[in-house]
């Protein structure tokens, strides 16, 4: 399977260097490295970007600057305008997931474009895009900042990447920690017998005619546990300890 | 189908008010409103939180403060510890998507817990959780800040919410609510305290310097159970019975 190149992140007229740094940091968390800046308000490089990038300096060092959005996306085949606002532009509106699937299916290079911190993308910017990407958001409180919008799109893109075996990005999956496997049932059975024996000795099963029902309830509770061999060994110790010693010391 | 309540967001020992505000803002974007703070370093309320919340003042105004994590999640049935680091704690490790599906399927209230800005969750915090949630991230650059972690979890939760239409249709379906729901965490906590008290009296914690590690192992085993209120009541009886009576009759 041909693997599509990762999307370019284009910040259009970003205002604060700090936000450019934060966007770089957000990108690199999910394996995106290509940052392009269109007419950054305070020029470039910007001394406020580095500290905010928190180590994603490589992304900043390789960022490219353009005068216009058209130049910034000149080599891209598909352009996605990220905006939460409805616009008078007739474009397909995609979820981040649908856009991610399209990016991964695209042979060429895609771009996600993001507007300035306050004003967002202008109508002319959106007009240049092939589709709009909108993050489904609380209609009563839609307040994503620039880096948050970048990180959500980057995350969703990475989630839809083909697996490493297929040539996709190598993100660390949750470690497959060898969980302590659930013990075979026979071990739980021995534990229950141990518990019942000590409980019986302690006078737990009163009245005797309720013993069978009580045992069933106990067994049901203990069968919920999913305890491992080590857990069960510990519980033997617990029961023995409680049953062995008189309370007074 | 019963719709699970939205998860509670718990920040454990957060340092900067600004980050608490940003977390609130991140939450409200995706409809999460219940924020709990465990021992915030600079007390609460914190004047730096409001400006960073960018309008999510309602979330801050209703935030609750607790001395301990156990108290903060006392009414929660399932607790997810968010961490990118591998730990010596044997817990299931879930992706954000798997956790979101579990939260939506849970009858009770779930909690996502987040550690302090630099240090993250401590081992004792993680021991209290039922599962670990890890965002799959660039292994060469894992640098999510607190609000970014919150917004990713909140976004993924919102993406997996059953639609209103699904909720309507499902009303005719058999209820998926378990007959005997998992007890709130506070009940398990009291049971553990009871067990530890009696074990201590019986001389279980030998040598004393291993007490802390032993307690953590015990807590981890008991957190696997998913016991109901009635199960826990029965276990109190078990412990009391074992602890009360000498073996000889």
Short mmCIF file of C-alpha atoms in Angstrom, two decimals:
data_model
loop_
_atom_site.label_atom_id
_atom_site.label_comp_id
_atom_site.label_asym_id
_atom_site.label_seq_id
_atom_site.Cartn_x
_atom_site.Cartn_y
_atom_site.Cartn_z
CA UNK A 1 0.00 0.00 0.00
CA UNK A 2 1.35 3.42 -0.95
CA UNK A 3 1.63 5.54 2.12
CA UNK A 4 0.50 9.13 1.75
CA UNK A 5 2.96 11.70 3.06
CA UNK A 6 1.98 13.27 6.38
CA UNK A 7 -0.02 16.45 6.01
CA UNK A 8 1.61 19.84 6.11
CA UNK A 9 0.40 22.16 8.88
CA UNK A 10 -0.08 25.71 7.60
CA UNK A 11 -0.64 28.57 10.03
CA UNK A 12 -2.11 31.55 8.22
CA UNK A 13 -1.14 34.94 9.68
CA UNK A 14 -0.37 33.59 13.17
CA UNK A 15 0.02 36.37 15.73
CA UNK A 16 2.00 35.14 18.72
CA UNK A 17 5.30 33.30 18.48
CA UNK A 18 4.25 31.39 21.58
CA UNK A 19 1.32 29.89 19.69
CA UNK A 20 3.54 28.89 16.80
CA UNK A 21 5.78 27.06 19.27
CA UNK A 22 2.81 25.37 20.87
CA UNK A 23 1.54 24.25 17.49
CA UNK A 24 4.96 22.75 16.71
CA UNK A 25 4.89 20.89 20.01
CA UNK A 26 1.38 19.62 19.32
CA UNK A 27 2.41 18.40 15.86
CA UNK A 28 5.50 16.51 16.89
CA UNK A 29 3.59 14.58 19.55
CA UNK A 30 1.83 12.83 16.71
CA UNK A 31 4.66 12.63 14.26
CA UNK A 32 3.96 15.71 12.11
CA UNK A 33 7.04 17.73 11.32
CA UNK A 34 6.29 20.02 8.37
CA UNK A 35 5.20 23.48 9.48
CA UNK A 36 4.54 26.38 7.13
CA UNK A 37 3.80 29.93 8.14
CA UNK A 38 1.96 32.44 6.00
CA UNK A 39 2.84 36.04 6.82
CA UNK A 40 3.43 35.63 10.56
CA UNK A 41 2.55 38.96 12.17
CA UNK A 42 5.82 39.39 14.08
CA UNK A 43 8.14 37.97 11.42
CA UNK A 44 10.20 34.82 11.58
CA UNK A 45 12.11 33.48 13.45
CA UNK A 46 10.28 34.60 16.58
CA UNK A 47 12.10 34.31 19.93
CA UNK A 48 8.87 33.39 21.74
CA UNK A 49 8.37 30.26 19.68
CA UNK A 50 11.26 28.17 20.98
CA UNK A 51 10.38 28.05 24.67
CA UNK A 52 6.75 27.21 23.88
CA UNK A 53 7.81 24.39 21.59
CA UNK A 54 9.16 22.51 24.62
CA UNK A 55 11.74 20.64 22.62
CA UNK A 56 10.08 20.51 19.22
CA UNK A 57 12.84 22.77 17.93
CA UNK A 58 13.40 20.70 14.82
CA UNK A 59 9.90 21.55 13.63
CA UNK A 60 10.54 25.27 14.15
CA UNK A 61 13.99 25.15 12.56
CA UNK A 62 12.57 23.64 9.41
CA UNK A 63 9.45 25.80 9.26
CA UNK A 64 9.04 27.59 5.96
CA UNK A 65 7.62 31.08 5.56
CA UNK A 66 5.46 32.26 2.66
CA UNK A 67 3.85 35.54 1.71
CA UNK A 68 0.57 33.99 0.66
CA UNK A 69 -1.46 30.90 1.40
CA UNK A 70 -1.46 30.01 -2.30
CA UNK A 71 2.33 29.81 -2.27
CA UNK A 72 2.37 27.86 0.97
CA UNK A 73 0.19 25.10 -0.43
CA UNK A 74 1.52 25.19 -3.98
CA UNK A 75 2.84 21.62 -3.81
CA UNK A 76 -0.20 20.21 -2.02
CA UNK A 77 -2.89 18.26 -3.79
CA UNK A 78 -5.62 18.59 -1.22
CA UNK A 79 -6.20 21.43 1.22
CA UNK A 80 -8.34 21.23 4.28
CA UNK A 81 -9.49 24.47 5.93
CA UNK A 82 -10.01 24.03 9.65
CA UNK A 83 -12.74 26.23 11.01
CA UNK A 84 -15.52 25.86 13.52
CA UNK A 85 -17.56 28.60 11.98
CA UNK A 86 -20.08 28.25 9.22
CA UNK A 87 -19.14 30.21 6.19
CA UNK A 88 -20.88 31.33 3.06
CA UNK A 89 -18.52 29.15 1.07
CA UNK A 90 -19.94 26.04 -0.56
CA UNK A 91 -17.47 23.33 0.36
CA UNK A 92 -17.80 19.84 1.70
CA UNK A 93 -17.65 19.89 5.51
CA UNK A 94 -15.79 16.92 7.00
CA UNK A 95 -15.23 15.63 10.50
CA UNK A 96 -11.58 15.29 11.54
CA UNK A 97 -11.94 11.53 11.06
CA UNK A 98 -13.26 11.82 7.52
CA UNK A 99 -10.49 14.27 6.65
CA UNK A 100 -7.86 11.96 8.16
CA UNK A 101 -9.08 9.04 6.09
CA UNK A 102 -8.98 11.21 2.98
CA UNK A 103 -5.46 12.40 3.77
CA UNK A 104 -4.25 8.84 4.20
CA UNK A 105 -5.94 7.76 0.97
CA UNK A 106 -4.53 10.67 -1.02
CA UNK A 107 -1.53 9.95 -3.22
CA UNK A 108 -0.22 13.50 -2.96
CA UNK A 109 0.56 15.83 -0.12
CA UNK A 110 -2.28 17.31 1.89
CA UNK A 111 -2.38 20.48 3.96
CA UNK A 112 -4.37 21.39 7.04
CA UNK A 113 -4.67 25.15 7.20
CA UNK A 114 -5.38 27.10 10.38
CA UNK A 115 -6.32 30.77 10.70
CA UNK A 116 -5.07 33.47 13.02
CA UNK A 117 -5.69 33.16 16.76
CA UNK A 118 -8.66 35.50 17.03
CA UNK A 119 -10.11 35.87 13.60
CA UNK A 120 -9.56 32.41 12.13
CA UNK A 121 -9.45 31.81 8.42
CA UNK A 122 -10.82 34.46 6.10
CA UNK A 123 -13.28 33.67 3.36
CA UNK A 124 -10.56 33.94 0.73
CA UNK A 125 -8.45 31.37 2.58
CA UNK A 126 -11.35 28.96 2.79
CA UNK A 127 -12.15 29.50 -0.87
CA UNK A 128 -8.76 28.04 -1.71
CA UNK A 129 -9.43 24.82 0.19
CA UNK A 130 -11.00 21.66 -1.14
CA UNK A 131 -12.93 20.95 1.99
CA UNK A 132 -13.66 22.36 5.43
CA UNK A 133 -12.79 20.36 8.53
CA UNK A 134 -14.88 21.12 11.58
CA UNK A 135 -14.28 19.66 15.01
CA UNK A 136 -17.67 18.71 16.47
CA UNK A 137 -17.83 20.91 19.50
CA UNK A 138 -20.13 22.14 22.26
CA UNK A 139 -22.39 24.61 20.45
CA UNK A 140 -22.69 26.62 23.66
CA UNK A 141 -18.93 26.83 24.18
CA UNK A 142 -16.75 26.58 21.11
CA UNK A 143 -13.38 27.81 22.22
CA UNK A 144 -10.50 25.87 20.74
CA UNK A 145 -7.21 27.68 20.66
CA UNK A 146 -4.79 27.29 17.80
CA UNK A 147 -2.57 24.62 19.37
CA UNK A 148 -5.60 22.66 20.56
CA UNK A 149 -7.06 22.62 17.07
CA UNK A 150 -3.69 21.47 15.72
CA UNK A 151 -3.32 18.72 18.30
CA UNK A 152 -6.80 17.35 17.70
CA UNK A 153 -6.28 17.18 13.95
CA UNK A 154 -2.81 15.69 14.40
CA UNK A 155 -4.11 13.09 16.85
CA UNK A 156 -6.96 12.03 14.60
CA UNK A 157 -4.61 11.87 11.63
CA UNK A 158 -2.24 9.61 13.57
CA UNK A 159 -5.11 7.40 14.72
CA UNK A 160 -6.07 6.72 11.13
CA UNK A 161 -2.56 6.02 9.94
CA UNK A 162 -1.95 2.59 8.46
CA UNK A 163 -0.05 0.40 10.87
CA UNK A 164 3.72 0.37 10.90
CA UNK A 165 3.71 -2.99 9.14
CA UNK A 166 1.87 -1.30 6.31
CA UNK A 167 4.47 1.43 6.23
CA UNK A 168 2.63 3.93 8.38
CA UNK A 169 3.85 6.10 11.23
CA UNK A 170 5.46 4.40 14.17
CA UNK A 171 3.57 5.76 17.12
CA UNK A 172 3.92 4.09 20.43
CA UNK A 173 0.78 2.12 21.06
CA UNK A 174 -0.19 1.64 24.64
CA UNK A 175 2.48 -0.76 25.84
CA UNK A 176 1.31 -4.31 25.78
CA UNK A 177 2.35 -4.74 29.37
CA UNK A 178 2.30 -8.42 30.18
CA UNK A 179 -0.63 -8.15 32.53
CA UNK A 180 -0.54 -10.60 35.34
CA UNK A 181 -2.79 -13.22 33.73
CA UNK A 182 -5.93 -14.36 35.47
CA UNK A 183 -5.21 -17.50 37.45
CA UNK A 184 -6.78 -20.79 36.40
CA UNK A 185 -10.07 -21.39 38.09
CA UNK A 186 -8.70 -24.24 40.21
CA UNK A 187 -6.57 -21.75 42.13
CA UNK A 188 -9.58 -19.62 42.93
CA UNK A 189 -11.38 -22.75 44.02
CA UNK A 190 -8.65 -23.60 46.51
CA UNK A 191 -8.78 -20.04 47.81
CA UNK A 192 -12.52 -20.24 48.30
CA UNK A 193 -12.13 -23.53 50.17
CA UNK A 194 -9.51 -21.96 52.39
CA UNK A 195 -11.77 -19.00 53.09
CA UNK A 196 -14.77 -21.18 53.79
CA UNK A 197 -12.81 -23.42 56.14
CA UNK A 198 -11.56 -20.50 58.18
CA UNK A 199 -14.91 -18.76 58.10
CA UNK A 200 -16.58 -21.90 59.34
CA UNK A 201 -14.08 -22.14 62.19
CA UNK A 202 -14.82 -18.55 63.10
CA UNK A 203 -18.56 -19.17 63.32
CA UNK A 204 -19.50 -17.24 60.18
CA UNK A 205 -22.18 -19.59 58.86
CA UNK A 206 -25.05 -18.77 61.14
CA UNK A 207 -27.75 -19.92 60.85
CA UNK A 208 -26.55 -23.23 59.38
CA UNK A 209 -29.51 -23.58 57.02
CA UNK A 210 -28.40 -20.46 55.17
CA UNK A 211 -24.89 -21.83 54.59
CA UNK A 212 -25.53 -22.98 51.05
CA UNK A 213 -26.97 -19.64 49.90
CA UNK A 214 -24.20 -17.74 51.64
CA UNK A 215 -21.55 -19.90 49.98
CA UNK A 216 -23.12 -19.23 46.60
CA UNK A 217 -23.06 -15.48 47.20
CA UNK A 218 -19.45 -15.59 48.36
CA UNK A 219 -18.44 -17.63 45.36
CA UNK A 220 -20.20 -15.24 43.00
CA UNK A 221 -18.41 -12.25 44.50
CA UNK A 222 -15.00 -13.90 44.38
CA UNK A 223 -15.51 -15.09 40.82
CA UNK A 224 -15.80 -11.47 39.71
CA UNK A 225 -12.26 -10.71 40.60
CA UNK A 226 -10.02 -11.85 37.80
CA UNK A 227 -7.27 -12.36 40.35
CA UNK A 228 -3.87 -13.57 39.21
CA UNK A 229 -1.80 -16.33 40.78
CA UNK A 230 0.01 -13.76 42.88
CA UNK A 231 -3.21 -12.09 43.96
CA UNK A 232 -4.58 -15.41 45.09
CA UNK A 233 -1.42 -16.26 46.97
CA UNK A 234 -1.70 -12.95 48.76
CA UNK A 235 -5.32 -13.57 49.63
CA UNK A 236 -4.38 -16.90 51.17
CA UNK A 237 -2.00 -14.95 53.35
CA UNK A 238 -4.72 -12.48 54.25
CA UNK A 239 -7.16 -15.18 55.27
CA UNK A 240 -4.57 -17.10 57.22
CA UNK A 241 -3.45 -13.99 59.02
CA UNK A 242 -6.96 -12.93 59.96
CA UNK A 243 -7.94 -16.41 61.03
CA UNK A 244 -4.79 -17.25 62.93
CA UNK A 245 -4.37 -14.54 65.49
CA UNK A 246 -6.65 -13.49 68.25
CA UNK A 247 -7.34 -9.75 68.10
CA UNK A 248 -5.91 -8.91 71.49
CA UNK A 249 -2.13 -8.58 71.47
CA UNK B 1 -30.18 2.19 26.75
CA UNK B 2 -29.32 4.12 29.82
CA UNK B 3 -26.92 6.93 28.98
CA UNK B 4 -23.87 6.92 31.21
CA UNK B 5 -23.15 10.20 32.98
CA UNK B 6 -20.23 12.18 31.54
CA UNK B 7 -16.92 11.40 33.20
CA UNK B 8 -15.58 13.52 36.01
CA UNK B 9 -12.20 15.15 35.33
CA UNK B 10 -9.93 14.94 38.36
CA UNK B 11 -6.69 16.94 38.50
CA UNK B 12 -4.39 15.53 41.15
CA UNK B 13 -2.12 18.12 42.80
CA UNK B 14 -2.25 20.60 39.90
CA UNK B 15 0.36 23.31 40.23
CA UNK B 16 -0.62 26.34 38.16
CA UNK B 17 -4.03 27.99 38.26
CA UNK B 18 -3.54 28.80 34.60
CA UNK B 19 -3.45 25.11 33.77
CA UNK B 20 -6.59 24.45 35.79
CA UNK B 21 -8.32 27.14 33.76
CA UNK B 22 -7.07 25.68 30.51
CA UNK B 23 -8.29 22.25 31.53
CA UNK B 24 -11.74 23.71 32.26
CA UNK B 25 -11.77 25.35 28.85
CA UNK B 26 -10.71 22.09 27.19
CA UNK B 27 -13.47 20.20 29.00
CA UNK B 28 -16.33 22.53 28.18
CA UNK B 29 -15.50 22.43 24.47
CA UNK B 30 -16.68 18.84 24.52
CA UNK B 31 -19.47 19.16 27.04
CA UNK B 32 -17.66 18.03 30.19
CA UNK B 33 -18.48 20.21 33.18
CA UNK B 34 -17.52 18.34 36.33
CA UNK B 35 -14.04 19.27 37.52
CA UNK B 36 -12.50 18.03 40.77
CA UNK B 37 -9.21 19.16 42.23
CA UNK B 38 -7.11 17.13 44.65
CA UNK B 39 -4.86 19.29 46.81
CA UNK B 40 -4.16 22.08 44.30
CA UNK B 41 -0.72 23.44 45.16
CA UNK B 42 -1.75 27.08 45.39
CA UNK B 43 -5.14 26.54 47.01
CA UNK B 44 -8.52 27.23 45.52
CA UNK B 45 -9.96 29.43 44.12
CA UNK B 46 -6.92 30.54 42.17
CA UNK B 47 -7.01 33.96 40.47
CA UNK B 48 -4.98 32.67 37.51
CA UNK B 49 -7.58 30.08 36.56
CA UNK B 50 -10.36 32.40 35.37
CA UNK B 51 -8.51 34.22 32.58
CA UNK B 52 -7.14 30.92 31.21
CA UNK B 53 -10.60 29.37 31.21
CA UNK B 54 -11.60 31.82 28.45
CA UNK B 55 -15.25 31.78 29.44
CA UNK B 56 -15.54 28.33 30.96
CA UNK B 57 -16.18 30.02 34.29
CA UNK B 58 -19.08 27.77 35.14
CA UNK B 59 -16.76 24.77 35.22
CA UNK B 60 -14.41 26.58 37.61
CA UNK B 61 -17.20 27.92 39.80
CA UNK B 62 -18.54 24.42 40.32
CA UNK B 63 -15.15 22.74 40.74
CA UNK B 64 -14.87 20.74 43.94
CA UNK B 65 -11.73 20.45 46.03
CA UNK B 66 -10.65 17.34 47.94
CA UNK B 67 -7.75 16.47 50.21
CA UNK B 68 -7.18 13.06 48.68
CA UNK B 69 -7.79 11.28 45.41
CA UNK B 70 -9.79 8.59 47.22
CA UNK B 71 -12.25 11.24 48.40
CA UNK B 72 -12.41 12.87 44.97
CA UNK B 73 -13.51 9.64 43.30
CA UNK B 74 -15.60 8.31 46.17
CA UNK B 75 -18.82 8.32 44.12
CA UNK B 76 -17.20 6.96 40.95
CA UNK B 77 -17.47 3.35 39.88
CA UNK B 78 -14.63 3.29 37.37
CA UNK B 79 -11.41 5.26 37.51
CA UNK B 80 -9.06 5.77 34.57
CA UNK B 81 -5.52 6.94 35.26
CA UNK B 82 -4.11 8.92 32.37
CA UNK B 83 -0.39 8.45 32.00
CA UNK B 84 2.07 7.95 29.18
CA UNK B 85 4.63 6.30 31.35
CA UNK B 86 5.00 2.64 31.99
CA UNK B 87 4.64 1.82 35.60
CA UNK B 88 5.27 -1.15 37.77
CA UNK B 89 1.55 -1.31 38.40
CA UNK B 90 -0.28 -4.17 36.78
CA UNK B 91 -3.39 -2.60 35.29
CA UNK B 92 -5.07 -2.91 31.94
CA UNK B 93 -3.78 -0.25 29.52
CA UNK B 94 -6.41 1.24 27.23
CA UNK B 95 -6.39 3.59 24.28
CA UNK B 96 -8.51 6.73 24.68
CA UNK B 97 -11.06 5.13 22.35
CA UNK B 98 -11.36 1.93 24.36
CA UNK B 99 -11.69 3.95 27.55
CA UNK B 100 -14.37 6.16 25.97
CA UNK B 101 -16.37 3.13 24.93
CA UNK B 102 -16.09 1.72 28.44
CA UNK B 103 -17.17 5.02 30.00
CA UNK B 104 -20.23 5.16 27.78
CA UNK B 105 -21.09 1.54 28.57
CA UNK B 106 -20.69 1.98 32.32
CA UNK B 107 -23.86 2.42 34.35
CA UNK B 108 -22.13 4.49 37.01
CA UNK B 109 -19.99 7.57 36.98
CA UNK B 110 -16.46 7.32 35.66
CA UNK B 111 -13.45 9.49 36.42
CA UNK B 112 -10.44 10.41 34.30
CA UNK B 113 -7.60 11.33 36.62
CA UNK B 114 -4.63 13.46 35.58
CA UNK B 115 -1.40 14.03 37.49
CA UNK B 116 0.54 17.18 38.23
CA UNK B 117 2.09 19.14 35.36
CA UNK B 118 5.65 17.89 35.66
CA UNK B 119 5.53 14.72 37.66
CA UNK B 120 2.26 13.16 36.51
CA UNK B 121 0.40 10.63 38.59
CA UNK B 122 2.20 8.88 41.39
CA UNK B 123 2.22 5.13 41.78
CA UNK B 124 -0.26 5.34 44.64
CA UNK B 125 -2.67 7.32 42.46
CA UNK B 126 -2.44 4.77 39.69
CA UNK B 127 -2.93 1.92 42.17
CA UNK B 128 -6.36 3.32 42.93
CA UNK B 129 -7.47 3.23 39.29
CA UNK B 130 -9.12 0.38 37.45
CA UNK B 131 -7.24 1.00 34.22
CA UNK B 132 -4.57 3.16 32.66
CA UNK B 133 -5.35 5.28 29.61
CA UNK B 134 -2.42 6.06 27.34
CA UNK B 135 -2.54 8.35 24.33
CA UNK B 136 -0.54 6.70 21.53
CA UNK B 137 2.18 9.21 20.94
CA UNK B 138 5.46 9.81 19.13
CA UNK B 139 7.96 7.74 21.14
CA UNK B 140 10.67 10.24 20.26
CA UNK B 141 8.66 13.24 21.43
CA UNK B 142 6.02 12.61 24.03
CA UNK B 143 5.17 16.03 25.36
CA UNK B 144 1.49 16.48 26.08
CA UNK B 145 0.68 19.20 28.54
CA UNK B 146 -2.15 18.87 31.04
CA UNK B 147 -4.80 20.74 29.05
CA UNK B 148 -3.85 18.88 25.87
CA UNK B 149 -4.24 15.54 27.58
CA UNK B 150 -7.61 16.68 28.92
CA UNK B 151 -8.81 17.91 25.54
CA UNK B 152 -7.81 14.71 23.75
CA UNK B 153 -9.62 12.53 26.27
CA UNK B 154 -12.65 14.85 26.23
CA UNK B 155 -12.74 14.88 22.43
CA UNK B 156 -12.53 11.11 22.16
CA UNK B 157 -15.20 10.73 24.83
CA UNK B 158 -17.53 13.06 22.92
CA UNK B 159 -16.88 11.21 19.65
CA UNK B 160 -18.05 7.96 21.19
CA UNK B 161 -21.20 9.33 22.77
CA UNK B 162 -24.31 7.56 21.53
CA UNK B 163 -26.23 9.93 19.30
CA UNK B 164 -29.56 11.27 20.44
CA UNK B 165 -31.24 9.15 17.81
CA UNK B 166 -29.48 6.03 19.10
CA UNK B 167 -30.61 6.89 22.61
CA UNK B 168 -34.19 7.11 21.45
CA UNK B 169 -34.15 3.82 19.56
CA UNK B 170 -32.42 2.04 22.38
CA UNK B 171 -35.19 2.85 24.82
CA UNK B 172 -37.03 -0.15 23.41
CA UNK B 173 -33.98 -2.39 23.83
CA UNK B 174 -33.29 -4.48 26.89
CA UNK B 175 -31.50 -2.42 29.53
CA UNK B 176 -27.77 -2.91 29.52
CA UNK B 177 -27.54 -1.82 33.15
CA UNK B 178 -26.11 -4.63 35.26
CA UNK B 179 -28.60 -5.87 37.81
CA UNK B 180 -26.19 -5.36 40.67
CA UNK B 181 -24.20 -2.25 39.77
CA UNK B 182 -20.61 -1.77 40.83
CA UNK B 183 -20.44 0.06 44.14
CA UNK B 184 -19.05 3.58 44.29
CA UNK B 185 -15.37 3.72 45.05
CA UNK B 186 -15.92 5.05 48.57
CA UNK B 187 -17.45 1.75 49.61
CA UNK B 188 -14.46 -0.20 48.42
CA UNK B 189 -12.21 2.27 50.20
CA UNK B 190 -13.97 1.66 53.51
CA UNK B 191 -13.69 -2.09 52.96
CA UNK B 192 -9.97 -1.79 52.32
CA UNK B 193 -9.56 0.29 55.47
CA UNK B 194 -11.46 -2.33 57.43
CA UNK B 195 -9.32 -5.11 56.03
CA UNK B 196 -6.10 -3.25 56.68
CA UNK B 197 -7.10 -2.43 60.25
CA UNK B 198 -7.85 -6.04 61.06
CA UNK B 199 -4.81 -7.31 59.21
CA UNK B 200 -2.65 -4.91 61.13
CA UNK B 201 -4.10 -6.14 64.40
CA UNK B 202 -3.38 -9.71 63.34
CA UNK B 203 0.28 -9.00 62.68
CA UNK B 204 0.06 -9.25 58.90
CA UNK B 205 2.38 -6.39 58.03
CA UNK B 206 5.74 -7.94 58.70
CA UNK B 207 8.34 -6.64 58.12
CA UNK B 208 7.00 -3.09 58.70
CA UNK B 209 9.13 -1.54 55.95
CA UNK B 210 7.25 -3.56 53.35
CA UNK B 211 3.86 -2.31 54.57
CA UNK B 212 3.47 0.33 51.89
CA UNK B 213 4.24 -2.01 49.01
CA UNK B 214 1.99 -4.67 50.47
CA UNK B 215 -0.85 -2.19 50.85
CA UNK B 216 -0.47 -1.18 47.21
CA UNK B 217 -0.59 -4.78 46.06
CA UNK B 218 -3.66 -5.46 48.19
CA UNK B 219 -5.38 -2.36 46.86
CA UNK B 220 -4.60 -3.33 43.28
CA UNK B 221 -6.06 -6.80 43.79
CA UNK B 222 -9.21 -5.49 45.42
CA UNK B 223 -9.71 -2.81 42.77
CA UNK B 224 -10.09 -5.55 40.18
CA UNK B 225 -13.22 -6.84 41.70
CA UNK B 226 -16.11 -4.77 40.47
CA UNK B 227 -17.95 -5.67 43.67
CA UNK B 228 -21.45 -4.40 44.26
CA UNK B 229 -22.76 -2.80 47.43
CA UNK B 230 -24.00 -6.18 48.62
CA UNK B 231 -20.71 -7.89 47.81
CA UNK B 232 -18.84 -5.31 49.81
CA UNK B 233 -21.23 -5.63 52.73
CA UNK B 234 -20.63 -9.36 52.71
CA UNK B 235 -16.86 -8.90 52.65
CA UNK B 236 -17.08 -6.69 55.71
CA UNK B 237 -18.80 -9.58 57.41
CA UNK B 238 -16.09 -11.95 56.25
CA UNK B 239 -13.29 -9.80 57.58
CA UNK B 240 -15.04 -9.13 60.85
CA UNK B 241 -15.76 -12.79 61.33
CA UNK B 242 -12.20 -13.87 60.58
CA UNK B 243 -10.74 -11.14 62.73
CA UNK B 244 -13.07 -11.48 65.66
CA UNK B 245 -12.88 -15.09 66.69
CA UNK B 246 -9.95 -17.10 67.83
CA UNK B 247 -9.63 -20.35 65.90
CA UNK B 248 -10.01 -22.68 68.85
CA UNK B 249 -13.60 -23.33 69.81
#
